[in-house]
GROMACS .gro file of C-alpha atoms in nm:
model
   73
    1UNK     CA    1 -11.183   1.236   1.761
    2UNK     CA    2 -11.576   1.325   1.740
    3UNK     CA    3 -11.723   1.301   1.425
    4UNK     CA    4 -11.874   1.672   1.300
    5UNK     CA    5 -12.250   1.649   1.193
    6UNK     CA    6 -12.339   1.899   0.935
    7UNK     CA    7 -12.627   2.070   0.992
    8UNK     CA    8 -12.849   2.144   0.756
    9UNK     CA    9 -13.057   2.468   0.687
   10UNK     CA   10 -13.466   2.409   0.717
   11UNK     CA   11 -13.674   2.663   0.528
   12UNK     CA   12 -14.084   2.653   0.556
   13UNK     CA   13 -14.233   2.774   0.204
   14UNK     CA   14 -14.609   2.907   0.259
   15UNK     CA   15 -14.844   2.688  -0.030
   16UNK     CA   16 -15.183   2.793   0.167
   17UNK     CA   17 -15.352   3.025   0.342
   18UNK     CA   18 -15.718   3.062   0.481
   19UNK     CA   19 -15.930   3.351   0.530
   20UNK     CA   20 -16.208   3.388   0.750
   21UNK     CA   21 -16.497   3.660   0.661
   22UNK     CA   22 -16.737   3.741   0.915
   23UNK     CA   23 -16.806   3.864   1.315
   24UNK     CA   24 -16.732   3.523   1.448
   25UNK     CA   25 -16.627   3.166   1.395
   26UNK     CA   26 -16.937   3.036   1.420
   27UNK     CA   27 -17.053   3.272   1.116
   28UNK     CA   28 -16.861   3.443   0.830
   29UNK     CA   29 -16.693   3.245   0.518
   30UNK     CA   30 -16.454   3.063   0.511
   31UNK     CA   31 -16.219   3.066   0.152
   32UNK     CA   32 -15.847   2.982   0.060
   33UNK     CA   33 -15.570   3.078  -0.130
   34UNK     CA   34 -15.358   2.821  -0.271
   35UNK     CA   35 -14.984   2.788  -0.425
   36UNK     CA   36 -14.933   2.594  -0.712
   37UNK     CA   37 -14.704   2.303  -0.672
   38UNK     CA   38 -14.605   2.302  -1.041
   39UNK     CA   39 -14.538   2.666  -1.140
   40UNK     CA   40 -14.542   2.874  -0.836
   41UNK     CA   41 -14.900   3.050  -0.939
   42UNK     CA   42 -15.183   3.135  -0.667
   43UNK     CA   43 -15.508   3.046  -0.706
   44UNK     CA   44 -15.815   3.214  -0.484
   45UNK     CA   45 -16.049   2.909  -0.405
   46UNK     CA   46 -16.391   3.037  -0.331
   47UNK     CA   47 -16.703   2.789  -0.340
   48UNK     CA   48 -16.722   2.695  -0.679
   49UNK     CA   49 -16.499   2.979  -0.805
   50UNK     CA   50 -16.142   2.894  -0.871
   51UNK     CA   51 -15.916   3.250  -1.013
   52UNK     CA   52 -15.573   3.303  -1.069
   53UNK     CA   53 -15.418   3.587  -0.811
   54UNK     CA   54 -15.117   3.767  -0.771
   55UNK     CA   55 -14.867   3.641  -0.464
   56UNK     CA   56 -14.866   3.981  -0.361
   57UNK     CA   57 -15.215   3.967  -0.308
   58UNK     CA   58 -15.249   3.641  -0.149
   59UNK     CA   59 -14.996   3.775   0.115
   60UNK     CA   60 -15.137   4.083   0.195
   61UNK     CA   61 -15.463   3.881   0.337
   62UNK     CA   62 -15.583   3.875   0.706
   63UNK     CA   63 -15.534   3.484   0.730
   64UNK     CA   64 -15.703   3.278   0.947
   65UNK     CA   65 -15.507   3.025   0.891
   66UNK     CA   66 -15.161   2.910   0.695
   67UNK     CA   67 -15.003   2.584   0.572
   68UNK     CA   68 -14.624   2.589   0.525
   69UNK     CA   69 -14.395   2.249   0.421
   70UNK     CA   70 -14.028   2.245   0.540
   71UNK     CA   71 -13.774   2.155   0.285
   72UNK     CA   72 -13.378   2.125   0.348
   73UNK     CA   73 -13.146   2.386   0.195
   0.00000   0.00000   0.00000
């Protein structure tokens, strides 16, 4: 008889995300918004400016770019 492999859920939790400002990618900003690892907070990282910001906010971005890591359920 086969042996049954349990398979095992993969989910991908979003910890970054990177906006572009500007007409082009050759001009513009670029800045990020960044997850916590610790306490689930997000932080706006701009330059030398580093704020606290709502996830709802950090979501609701037209992202350029965005970082997920896959963990097993």
């Amino acid at each position: 008889m086969p042996k049954i492999k349990k398979v095992q859920d993969e989910v991908y939790d979003l910890y970054g995300v990177v906006i572009h400002k500007g007409s082009s990618t050759n001009s513009g900003h670029y800045f990020s918004y960044c997850k916590s690892v610790g306490n689930n907070s997000w932080f706006e990282c701009n330059d030398s400016h580093i704020g606290g910001m709502s996830e709802d906010s950090a979501l609701n971005k037209e992202a350029y770019l965005l970082f997920y890591q896959k963990r097993t359920v």
